[in-house]
Amino acid sequence: MGDDRGGDPDEIPHDVRAGLEQLLAAAASAAVDGDAATARAALDTAETVATNKLPPGERRDRIRWGCAAAIDALPNGDLAAAYATATADAVSAPDPSL
């Protein structure tokens, strides 16, 4: 609290949060549109960002798992999009256990 990173070690920096949300939204959109290659690329990138930019913990694990689950769901676009959207919810949730 009081420092620029916030007091919560599980808090996501604003730029990382925005990047993950954008990647997951793009993945969901591409999956629904049937563009599995674009969806997979966005999900791969989101998983890498989560791995490299988030501290170890439940939120990082959930985001990484959600990206992997969405990739595994391809080419089922609707299912992959649902996983990507649920993962985006984990990014923006104030409590990572939600």
PDB file of N, CA and C in Angstrom:
ATOM      1  N   MET A   1       0.845  -1.167   0.000  1.00  0.00           N
ATOM      2  CA  MET A   1       0.000   0.000   0.000  1.00  0.00           C
ATOM      3  C   MET A   1       0.888   1.227   0.000  1.00  0.00           C
ATOM      4  N   GLY A   2       0.594   2.122  -0.855  1.00  0.00           N
ATOM      5  CA  GLY A   2       1.382   3.320  -0.916  1.00  0.00           C
ATOM      6  C   GLY A   2       2.472   3.262  -1.966  1.00  0.00           C
ATOM      7  N   ASP A   3       2.940   2.044  -2.333  1.00  0.00           N
ATOM      8  CA  ASP A   3       3.907   2.004  -3.423  1.00  0.00           C
ATOM      9  C   ASP A   3       3.158   1.840  -4.742  1.00  0.00           C
ATOM     10  N   ASP A   4       3.857   2.055  -5.845  1.00  0.00           N
ATOM     11  CA  ASP A   4       3.202   2.064  -7.150  1.00  0.00           C
ATOM     12  C   ASP A   4       2.673   0.694  -7.562  1.00  0.00           C
ATOM     13  N   ARG A   5       3.187  -0.363  -6.969  1.00  0.00           N
ATOM     14  CA  ARG A   5       2.770  -1.706  -7.347  1.00  0.00           C
ATOM     15  C   ARG A   5       1.547  -2.157  -6.575  1.00  0.00           C
ATOM     16  N   GLY A   6       1.119  -1.391  -5.587  1.00  0.00           N
ATOM     17  CA  GLY A   6      -0.023  -1.779  -4.780  1.00  0.00           C
ATOM     18  C   GLY A   6       0.420  -2.684  -3.649  1.00  0.00           C
ATOM     19  N   GLY A   7      -0.420  -2.850  -2.663  1.00  0.00           N
ATOM     20  CA  GLY A   7      -0.054  -3.638  -1.511  1.00  0.00           C
ATOM     21  C   GLY A   7      -0.338  -5.119  -1.661  1.00  0.00           C
ATOM     22  N   ASP A   8      -1.127  -5.506  -2.628  1.00  0.00           N
ATOM     23  CA  ASP A   8      -1.526  -6.892  -2.808  1.00  0.00           C
ATOM     24  C   ASP A   8      -0.560  -7.576  -3.765  1.00  0.00           C
ATOM     25  N   PRO A   9       0.174  -8.597  -3.316  1.00  0.00           N
ATOM     26  CA  PRO A   9       1.137  -9.251  -4.202  1.00  0.00           C
ATOM     27  C   PRO A   9       0.468  -9.947  -5.378  1.00  0.00           C
ATOM     28  N   ASP A  10      -0.847 -10.188  -5.294  1.00  0.00           N
ATOM     29  CA  ASP A  10      -1.552 -10.852  -6.384  1.00  0.00           C
ATOM     30  C   ASP A  10      -2.194  -9.843  -7.338  1.00  0.00           C
ATOM     31  N   GLU A  11      -2.018  -8.548  -7.067  1.00  0.00           N
ATOM     32  CA  GLU A  11      -2.595  -7.518  -7.925  1.00  0.00           C
ATOM     33  C   GLU A  11      -1.884  -7.504  -9.276  1.00  0.00           C
ATOM     34  N   ILE A  12      -2.638  -7.288 -10.327  1.00  0.00           N
ATOM     35  CA  ILE A  12      -2.071  -7.248 -11.670  1.00  0.00           C
ATOM     36  C   ILE A  12      -1.792  -5.794 -12.038  1.00  0.00           C
ATOM     37  N   PRO A  13      -0.564  -5.475 -12.484  1.00  0.00           N
ATOM     38  CA  PRO A  13      -0.291  -4.112 -12.951  1.00  0.00           C
ATOM     39  C   PRO A  13      -1.263  -3.738 -14.073  1.00  0.00           C
ATOM     40  N   HIS A  14      -1.623  -2.463 -14.121  1.00  0.00           N
ATOM     41  CA  HIS A  14      -2.635  -2.005 -15.076  1.00  0.00           C
ATOM     42  C   HIS A  14      -2.305  -2.383 -16.513  1.00  0.00           C
ATOM     43  N   ASP A  15      -1.055  -2.187 -16.942  1.00  0.00           N
ATOM     44  CA  ASP A  15      -0.703  -2.474 -18.335  1.00  0.00           C
ATOM     45  C   ASP A  15      -0.784  -3.969 -18.640  1.00  0.00           C
ATOM     46  N   VAL A  16      -0.426  -4.795 -17.674  1.00  0.00           N
ATOM     47  CA  VAL A  16      -0.503  -6.244 -17.870  1.00  0.00           C
ATOM     48  C   VAL A  16      -1.967  -6.673 -17.925  1.00  0.00           C
ATOM     49  N   ARG A  17      -2.777  -6.118 -17.013  1.00  0.00           N
ATOM     50  CA  ARG A  17      -4.217  -6.430 -17.006  1.00  0.00           C
ATOM     51  C   ARG A  17      -4.850  -6.055 -18.348  1.00  0.00           C
ATOM     52  N   ALA A  18      -4.561  -4.850 -18.822  1.00  0.00           N
ATOM     53  CA  ALA A  18      -5.143  -4.388 -20.094  1.00  0.00           C
ATOM     54  C   ALA A  18      -4.698  -5.276 -21.251  1.00  0.00           C
ATOM     55  N   GLY A  19      -3.423  -5.644 -21.260  1.00  0.00           N
ATOM     56  CA  GLY A  19      -2.915  -6.501 -22.324  1.00  0.00           C
ATOM     57  C   GLY A  19      -3.572  -7.869 -22.321  1.00  0.00           C
ATOM     58  N   LEU A  20      -3.694  -8.465 -21.143  1.00  0.00           N
ATOM     59  CA  LEU A  20      -4.339  -9.773 -21.046  1.00  0.00           C
ATOM     60  C   LEU A  20      -5.804  -9.694 -21.458  1.00  0.00           C
ATOM     61  N   GLU A  21      -6.499  -8.674 -20.990  1.00  0.00           N
ATOM     62  CA  GLU A  21      -7.912  -8.526 -21.358  1.00  0.00           C
ATOM     63  C   GLU A  21      -8.069  -8.379 -22.866  1.00  0.00           C
ATOM     64  N   GLN A  22      -7.182  -7.598 -23.495  1.00  0.00           N
ATOM     65  CA  GLN A  22      -7.253  -7.398 -24.944  1.00  0.00           C
ATOM     66  C   GLN A  22      -6.964  -8.707 -25.684  1.00  0.00           C
ATOM     67  N   LEU A  23      -5.936  -9.422 -25.257  1.00  0.00           N
ATOM     68  CA  LEU A  23      -5.591 -10.694 -25.899  1.00  0.00           C
ATOM     69  C   LEU A  23      -6.717 -11.712 -25.767  1.00  0.00           C
ATOM     70  N   LEU A  24      -7.307 -11.803 -24.589  1.00  0.00           N
ATOM     71  CA  LEU A  24      -8.366 -12.785 -24.376  1.00  0.00           C
ATOM     72  C   LEU A  24      -9.637 -12.410 -25.139  1.00  0.00           C
ATOM     73  N   ALA A  25      -9.934 -11.127 -25.239  1.00  0.00           N
ATOM     74  CA  ALA A  25     -11.084 -10.694 -26.037  1.00  0.00           C
ATOM     75  C   ALA A  25     -10.851 -11.001 -27.523  1.00  0.00           C
ATOM     76  N   ALA A  26      -9.638 -10.757 -27.993  1.00  0.00           N
ATOM     77  CA  ALA A  26      -9.315 -11.058 -29.389  1.00  0.00           C
ATOM     78  C   ALA A  26      -9.388 -12.556 -29.641  1.00  0.00           C
ATOM     79  N   ALA A  27      -8.932 -13.351 -28.685  1.00  0.00           N
ATOM     80  CA  ALA A  27      -8.994 -14.807 -28.835  1.00  0.00           C
ATOM     81  C   ALA A  27     -10.439 -15.283 -28.897  1.00  0.00           C
ATOM     82  N   ALA A  28     -11.266 -14.760 -28.013  1.00  0.00           N
ATOM     83  CA  ALA A  28     -12.678 -15.159 -27.996  1.00  0.00           C
ATOM     84  C   ALA A  28     -13.355 -14.781 -29.304  1.00  0.00           C
ATOM     85  N   SER A  29     -13.105 -13.578 -29.781  1.00  0.00           N
ATOM     86  CA  SER A  29     -13.707 -13.118 -31.034  1.00  0.00           C
ATOM     87  C   SER A  29     -13.252 -13.977 -32.212  1.00  0.00           C
ATOM     88  N   ALA A  30     -11.952 -14.241 -32.283  1.00  0.00           N
ATOM     89  CA  ALA A  30     -11.425 -15.053 -33.376  1.00  0.00           C
ATOM     90  C   ALA A  30     -11.987 -16.469 -33.321  1.00  0.00           C
ATOM     91  N   ALA A  31     -12.103 -17.023 -32.114  1.00  0.00           N
ATOM     92  CA  ALA A  31     -12.627 -18.383 -31.970  1.00  0.00           C
ATOM     93  C   ALA A  31     -14.066 -18.464 -32.477  1.00  0.00           C
ATOM     94  N   VAL A  32     -14.892 -17.490 -32.091  1.00  0.00           N
ATOM     95  CA  VAL A  32     -16.286 -17.472 -32.531  1.00  0.00           C
ATOM     96  C   VAL A  32     -16.370 -17.310 -34.051  1.00  0.00           C
ATOM     97  N   ASP A  33     -15.429 -16.542 -34.623  1.00  0.00           N
ATOM     98  CA  ASP A  33     -15.409 -16.323 -36.070  1.00  0.00           C
ATOM     99  C   ASP A  33     -14.831 -17.510 -36.835  1.00  0.00           C
ATOM    100  N   GLY A  34     -14.371 -18.537 -36.115  1.00  0.00           N
ATOM    101  CA  GLY A  34     -13.812 -19.710 -36.774  1.00  0.00           C
ATOM    102  C   GLY A  34     -12.349 -19.572 -37.156  1.00  0.00           C
ATOM    103  N   ASP A  35     -11.684 -18.539 -36.675  1.00  0.00           N
ATOM    104  CA  ASP A  35     -10.275 -18.313 -36.983  1.00  0.00           C
ATOM    105  C   ASP A  35      -9.427 -18.911 -35.859  1.00  0.00           C
ATOM    106  N   ALA A  36      -9.272 -20.227 -35.908  1.00  0.00           N
ATOM    107  CA  ALA A  36      -8.569 -20.943 -34.841  1.00  0.00           C
ATOM    108  C   ALA A  36      -7.106 -20.525 -34.743  1.00  0.00           C
ATOM    109  N   ALA A  37      -6.461 -20.224 -35.862  1.00  0.00           N
ATOM    110  CA  ALA A  37      -5.041 -19.850 -35.834  1.00  0.00           C
ATOM    111  C   ALA A  37      -4.836 -18.541 -35.069  1.00  0.00           C
ATOM    112  N   THR A  38      -5.682 -17.558 -35.321  1.00  0.00           N
ATOM    113  CA  THR A  38      -5.576 -16.278 -34.619  1.00  0.00           C
ATOM    114  C   THR A  38      -5.918 -16.451 -33.145  1.00  0.00           C
ATOM    115  N   ALA A  39      -6.958 -17.236 -32.866  1.00  0.00           N
ATOM    116  CA  ALA A  39      -7.338 -17.479 -31.472  1.00  0.00           C
ATOM    117  C   ALA A  39      -6.193 -18.155 -30.725  1.00  0.00           C
ATOM    118  N   ARG A  40      -5.593 -19.158 -31.345  1.00  0.00           N
ATOM    119  CA  ARG A  40      -4.489 -19.890 -30.712  1.00  0.00           C
ATOM    120  C   ARG A  40      -3.307 -18.950 -30.452  1.00  0.00           C
ATOM    121  N   ALA A  41      -2.981 -18.093 -31.414  1.00  0.00           N
ATOM    122  CA  ALA A  41      -1.859 -17.162 -31.245  1.00  0.00           C
ATOM    123  C   ALA A  41      -2.121 -16.198 -30.089  1.00  0.00           C
ATOM    124  N   ALA A  42      -3.329 -15.671 -29.992  1.00  0.00           N
ATOM    125  CA  ALA A  42      -3.663 -14.739 -28.911  1.00  0.00           C
ATOM    126  C   ALA A  42      -3.628 -15.454 -27.558  1.00  0.00           C
ATOM    127  N   LEU A  43      -4.115 -16.683 -27.513  1.00  0.00           N
ATOM    128  CA  LEU A  43      -4.109 -17.444 -26.265  1.00  0.00           C
ATOM    129  C   LEU A  43      -2.692 -17.821 -25.853  1.00  0.00           C
ATOM    130  N   ASP A  44      -1.867 -18.209 -26.811  1.00  0.00           N
ATOM    131  CA  ASP A  44      -0.465 -18.512 -26.520  1.00  0.00           C
ATOM    132  C   ASP A  44       0.235 -17.288 -25.937  1.00  0.00           C
ATOM    133  N   THR A  45      -0.024 -16.125 -26.541  1.00  0.00           N
ATOM    134  CA  THR A  45       0.597 -14.889 -26.061  1.00  0.00           C
ATOM    135  C   THR A  45       0.094 -14.544 -24.663  1.00  0.00           C
ATOM    136  N   ALA A  46      -1.211 -14.690 -24.426  1.00  0.00           N
ATOM    137  CA  ALA A  46      -1.770 -14.397 -23.101  1.00  0.00           C
ATOM    138  C   ALA A  46      -1.164 -15.322 -22.052  1.00  0.00           C
ATOM    139  N   GLU A  47      -0.993 -16.592 -22.390  1.00  0.00           N
ATOM    140  CA  GLU A  47      -0.390 -17.534 -21.444  1.00  0.00           C
ATOM    141  C   GLU A  47       1.057 -17.141 -21.135  1.00  0.00           C
ATOM    142  N   THR A  48       1.787 -16.707 -22.157  1.00  0.00           N
ATOM    143  CA  THR A  48       3.175 -16.269 -21.959  1.00  0.00           C
ATOM    144  C   THR A  48       3.232 -15.018 -21.091  1.00  0.00           C
ATOM    145  N   VAL A  49       2.343 -14.061 -21.345  1.00  0.00           N
ATOM    146  CA  VAL A  49       2.294 -12.840 -20.535  1.00  0.00           C
ATOM    147  C   VAL A  49       2.003 -13.195 -19.073  1.00  0.00           C
ATOM    148  N   ALA A  50       1.025 -14.067 -18.859  1.00  0.00           N
ATOM    149  CA  ALA A  50       0.695 -14.458 -17.489  1.00  0.00           C
ATOM    150  C   ALA A  50       1.891 -15.121 -16.810  1.00  0.00           C
ATOM    151  N   THR A  51       2.570 -15.992 -17.537  1.00  0.00           N
ATOM    152  CA  THR A  51       3.725 -16.695 -16.976  1.00  0.00           C
ATOM    153  C   THR A  51       4.845 -15.734 -16.621  1.00  0.00           C
ATOM    154  N   ASN A  52       5.106 -14.778 -17.491  1.00  0.00           N
ATOM    155  CA  ASN A  52       6.258 -13.888 -17.325  1.00  0.00           C
ATOM    156  C   ASN A  52       5.984 -12.640 -16.499  1.00  0.00           C
ATOM    157  N   LYS A  53       4.742 -12.187 -16.447  1.00  0.00           N
ATOM    158  CA  LYS A  53       4.451 -10.889 -15.835  1.00  0.00           C
ATOM    159  C   LYS A  53       3.657 -10.960 -14.536  1.00  0.00           C
ATOM    160  N   LEU A  54       3.094 -12.117 -14.211  1.00  0.00           N
ATOM    161  CA  LEU A  54       2.312 -12.218 -12.984  1.00  0.00           C
ATOM    162  C   LEU A  54       3.099 -12.975 -11.927  1.00  0.00           C
ATOM    163  N   PRO A  55       2.928 -12.584 -10.670  1.00  0.00           N
ATOM    164  CA  PRO A  55       3.608 -13.319  -9.601  1.00  0.00           C
ATOM    165  C   PRO A  55       2.990 -14.708  -9.461  1.00  0.00           C
ATOM    166  N   PRO A  56       3.776 -15.680  -9.010  1.00  0.00           N
ATOM    167  CA  PRO A  56       3.217 -17.009  -8.764  1.00  0.00           C
ATOM    168  C   PRO A  56       2.031 -16.902  -7.807  1.00  0.00           C
ATOM    169  N   GLY A  57       1.013 -17.683  -8.088  1.00  0.00           N
ATOM    170  CA  GLY A  57      -0.163 -17.665  -7.227  1.00  0.00           C
ATOM    171  C   GLY A  57      -1.380 -18.170  -7.958  1.00  0.00           C
ATOM    172  N   GLU A  58      -2.502 -18.133  -7.252  1.00  0.00           N
ATOM    173  CA  GLU A  58      -3.739 -18.690  -7.789  1.00  0.00           C
ATOM    174  C   GLU A  58      -4.204 -17.971  -9.057  1.00  0.00           C
ATOM    175  N   ARG A  59      -4.107 -16.639  -9.076  1.00  0.00           N
ATOM    176  CA  ARG A  59      -4.579 -15.905 -10.252  1.00  0.00           C
ATOM    177  C   ARG A  59      -3.762 -16.300 -11.490  1.00  0.00           C
ATOM    178  N   ARG A  60      -2.441 -16.330 -11.360  1.00  0.00           N
ATOM    179  CA  ARG A  60      -1.603 -16.708 -12.500  1.00  0.00           C
ATOM    180  C   ARG A  60      -1.937 -18.125 -12.952  1.00  0.00           C
ATOM    181  N   ASP A  61      -2.092 -19.038 -12.005  1.00  0.00           N
ATOM    182  CA  ASP A  61      -2.421 -20.422 -12.349  1.00  0.00           C
ATOM    183  C   ASP A  61      -3.751 -20.508 -13.091  1.00  0.00           C
ATOM    184  N   ARG A  62      -4.749 -19.769 -12.610  1.00  0.00           N
ATOM    185  CA  ARG A  62      -6.069 -19.807 -13.263  1.00  0.00           C
ATOM    186  C   ARG A  62      -6.006 -19.259 -14.686  1.00  0.00           C
ATOM    187  N   ILE A  63      -5.256 -18.187 -14.868  1.00  0.00           N
ATOM    188  CA  ILE A  63      -5.156 -17.585 -16.200  1.00  0.00           C
ATOM    189  C   ILE A  63      -4.420 -18.532 -17.144  1.00  0.00           C
ATOM    190  N   ARG A  64      -3.329 -19.098 -16.686  1.00  0.00           N
ATOM    191  CA  ARG A  64      -2.583 -20.039 -17.522  1.00  0.00           C
ATOM    192  C   ARG A  64      -3.432 -21.262 -17.855  1.00  0.00           C
ATOM    193  N   TRP A  65      -4.155 -21.785 -16.872  1.00  0.00           N
ATOM    194  CA  TRP A  65      -5.017 -22.940 -17.103  1.00  0.00           C
ATOM    195  C   TRP A  65      -6.123 -22.590 -18.091  1.00  0.00           C
ATOM    196  N   GLY A  66      -6.713 -21.415 -17.926  1.00  0.00           N
ATOM    197  CA  GLY A  66      -7.796 -21.002 -18.821  1.00  0.00           C
ATOM    198  C   GLY A  66      -7.333 -20.867 -20.263  1.00  0.00           C
ATOM    199  N   CYS A  67      -6.140 -20.314 -20.456  1.00  0.00           N
ATOM    200  CA  CYS A  67      -5.594 -20.204 -21.812  1.00  0.00           C
ATOM    201  C   CYS A  67      -5.368 -21.582 -22.413  1.00  0.00           C
ATOM    202  N   ALA A  68      -4.789 -22.483 -21.625  1.00  0.00           N
ATOM    203  CA  ALA A  68      -4.533 -23.840 -22.114  1.00  0.00           C
ATOM    204  C   ALA A  68      -5.838 -24.567 -22.424  1.00  0.00           C
ATOM    205  N   ALA A  69      -6.850 -24.388 -21.576  1.00  0.00           N
ATOM    206  CA  ALA A  69      -8.144 -25.030 -21.806  1.00  0.00           C
ATOM    207  C   ALA A  69      -8.798 -24.496 -23.077  1.00  0.00           C
ATOM    208  N   ALA A  70      -8.684 -23.193 -23.305  1.00  0.00           N
ATOM    209  CA  ALA A  70      -9.258 -22.603 -24.515  1.00  0.00           C
ATOM    210  C   ALA A  70      -8.546 -23.137 -25.759  1.00  0.00           C
ATOM    211  N   ILE A  71      -7.225 -23.249 -25.695  1.00  0.00           N
ATOM    212  CA  ILE A  71      -6.470 -23.800 -26.827  1.00  0.00           C
ATOM    213  C   ILE A  71      -6.903 -25.240 -27.082  1.00  0.00           C
ATOM    214  N   ASP A  72      -7.032 -26.025 -26.021  1.00  0.00           N
ATOM    215  CA  ASP A  72      -7.439 -27.426 -26.164  1.00  0.00           C
ATOM    216  C   ASP A  72      -8.844 -27.550 -26.747  1.00  0.00           C
ATOM    217  N   ALA A  73      -9.696 -26.552 -26.493  1.00  0.00           N
ATOM    218  CA  ALA A  73     -11.072 -26.595 -26.990  1.00  0.00           C
ATOM    219  C   ALA A  73     -11.160 -26.337 -28.495  1.00  0.00           C
ATOM    220  N   LEU A  74     -10.146 -25.676 -29.050  1.00  0.00           N
ATOM    221  CA  LEU A  74     -10.167 -25.414 -30.487  1.00  0.00           C
ATOM    222  C   LEU A  74     -10.122 -26.741 -31.236  1.00  0.00           C
ATOM    223  N   PRO A  75     -10.817 -26.863 -32.349  1.00  0.00           N
ATOM    224  CA  PRO A  75     -11.468 -25.828 -33.142  1.00  0.00           C
ATOM    225  C   PRO A  75     -12.925 -25.522 -32.761  1.00  0.00           C
ATOM    226  N   ASN A  76     -13.398 -26.021 -31.618  1.00  0.00           N
ATOM    227  CA  ASN A  76     -14.742 -25.670 -31.175  1.00  0.00           C
ATOM    228  C   ASN A  76     -14.724 -24.209 -30.718  1.00  0.00           C
ATOM    229  N   GLY A  77     -15.094 -23.317 -31.628  1.00  0.00           N
ATOM    230  CA  GLY A  77     -14.988 -21.884 -31.375  1.00  0.00           C
ATOM    231  C   GLY A  77     -15.809 -21.395 -30.200  1.00  0.00           C
ATOM    232  N   ASP A  78     -17.034 -21.920 -30.064  1.00  0.00           N
ATOM    233  CA  ASP A  78     -17.886 -21.459 -28.970  1.00  0.00           C
ATOM    234  C   ASP A  78     -17.314 -21.859 -27.612  1.00  0.00           C
ATOM    235  N   LEU A  79     -16.814 -23.086 -27.514  1.00  0.00           N
ATOM    236  CA  LEU A  79     -16.240 -23.542 -26.256  1.00  0.00           C
ATOM    237  C   LEU A  79     -14.943 -22.795 -25.950  1.00  0.00           C
ATOM    238  N   ALA A  80     -14.096 -22.625 -26.953  1.00  0.00           N
ATOM    239  CA  ALA A  80     -12.841 -21.889 -26.756  1.00  0.00           C
ATOM    240  C   ALA A  80     -13.129 -20.452 -26.328  1.00  0.00           C
ATOM    241  N   ALA A  81     -14.131 -19.826 -26.946  1.00  0.00           N
ATOM    242  CA  ALA A  81     -14.498 -18.455 -26.581  1.00  0.00           C
ATOM    243  C   ALA A  81     -15.007 -18.393 -25.144  1.00  0.00           C
ATOM    244  N   ALA A  82     -15.762 -19.402 -24.725  1.00  0.00           N
ATOM    245  CA  ALA A  82     -16.269 -19.427 -23.351  1.00  0.00           C
ATOM    246  C   ALA A  82     -15.108 -19.521 -22.358  1.00  0.00           C
ATOM    247  N   TYR A  83     -14.127 -20.365 -22.658  1.00  0.00           N
ATOM    248  CA  TYR A  83     -12.944 -20.449 -21.790  1.00  0.00           C
ATOM    249  C   TYR A  83     -12.180 -19.128 -21.778  1.00  0.00           C
ATOM    250  N   ALA A  84     -12.001 -18.511 -22.938  1.00  0.00           N
ATOM    251  CA  ALA A  84     -11.272 -17.244 -23.011  1.00  0.00           C
ATOM    252  C   ALA A  84     -11.994 -16.151 -22.219  1.00  0.00           C
ATOM    253  N   THR A  85     -13.317 -16.124 -22.322  1.00  0.00           N
ATOM    254  CA  THR A  85     -14.103 -15.130 -21.594  1.00  0.00           C
ATOM    255  C   THR A  85     -14.035 -15.368 -20.088  1.00  0.00           C
ATOM    256  N   ALA A  86     -14.126 -16.618 -19.676  1.00  0.00           N
ATOM    257  CA  ALA A  86     -14.012 -16.937 -18.253  1.00  0.00           C
ATOM    258  C   ALA A  86     -12.624 -16.579 -17.729  1.00  0.00           C
ATOM    259  N   THR A  87     -11.618 -16.771 -18.555  1.00  0.00           N
ATOM    260  CA  THR A  87     -10.255 -16.425 -18.158  1.00  0.00           C
ATOM    261  C   THR A  87     -10.112 -14.913 -18.020  1.00  0.00           C
ATOM    262  N   ALA A  88     -10.732 -14.165 -18.924  1.00  0.00           N
ATOM    263  CA  ALA A  88     -10.713 -12.701 -18.822  1.00  0.00           C
ATOM    264  C   ALA A  88     -11.390 -12.257 -17.527  1.00  0.00           C
ATOM    265  N   ASP A  89     -12.432 -12.966 -17.118  1.00  0.00           N
ATOM    266  CA  ASP A  89     -13.085 -12.649 -15.842  1.00  0.00           C
ATOM    267  C   ASP A  89     -12.122 -12.852 -14.676  1.00  0.00           C
ATOM    268  N   ALA A  90     -11.268 -13.882 -14.755  1.00  0.00           N
ATOM    269  CA  ALA A  90     -10.274 -14.119 -13.703  1.00  0.00           C
ATOM    270  C   ALA A  90      -9.236 -13.008 -13.676  1.00  0.00           C
ATOM    271  N   VAL A  91      -8.939 -12.432 -14.843  1.00  0.00           N
ATOM    272  CA  VAL A  91      -7.989 -11.319 -14.913  1.00  0.00           C
ATOM    273  C   VAL A  91      -8.556 -10.111 -14.181  1.00  0.00           C
ATOM    274  N   SER A  92      -9.826  -9.820 -14.414  1.00  0.00           N
ATOM    275  CA  SER A  92     -10.399  -8.586 -13.877  1.00  0.00           C
ATOM    276  C   SER A  92     -11.004  -8.745 -12.485  1.00  0.00           C
ATOM    277  N   ALA A  93     -11.148  -9.968 -12.001  1.00  0.00           N
ATOM    278  CA  ALA A  93     -11.759 -10.179 -10.675  1.00  0.00           C
ATOM    279  C   ALA A  93     -10.875  -9.599  -9.580  1.00  0.00           C
ATOM    280  N   PRO A  94     -11.467  -8.889  -8.622  1.00  0.00           N
ATOM    281  CA  PRO A  94     -10.673  -8.352  -7.524  1.00  0.00           C
ATOM    282  C   PRO A  94     -10.103  -9.458  -6.637  1.00  0.00           C
ATOM    283  N   ASP A  95     -10.804 -10.573  -6.533  1.00  0.00           N
ATOM    284  CA  ASP A  95     -10.364 -11.700  -5.724  1.00  0.00           C
ATOM    285  C   ASP A  95     -10.121 -12.881  -6.659  1.00  0.00           C
ATOM    286  N   PRO A  96      -8.890 -13.347  -6.777  1.00  0.00           N
ATOM    287  CA  PRO A  96      -8.572 -14.396  -7.744  1.00  0.00           C
ATOM    288  C   PRO A  96      -9.262 -15.722  -7.460  1.00  0.00           C
ATOM    289  N   SER A  97      -9.842 -15.901  -6.284  1.00  0.00           N
ATOM    290  CA  SER A  97     -10.528 -17.152  -5.998  1.00  0.00           C
ATOM    291  C   SER A  97     -11.936 -17.163  -6.568  1.00  0.00           C
ATOM    292  N   LEU A  98     -12.372 -16.040  -7.146  1.00  0.00           N
ATOM    293  CA  LEU A  98     -13.715 -15.960  -7.728  1.00  0.00           C
ATOM    294  C   LEU A  98     -13.711 -16.368  -9.167  1.00  0.00           C
TER     295      LEU A  98
END
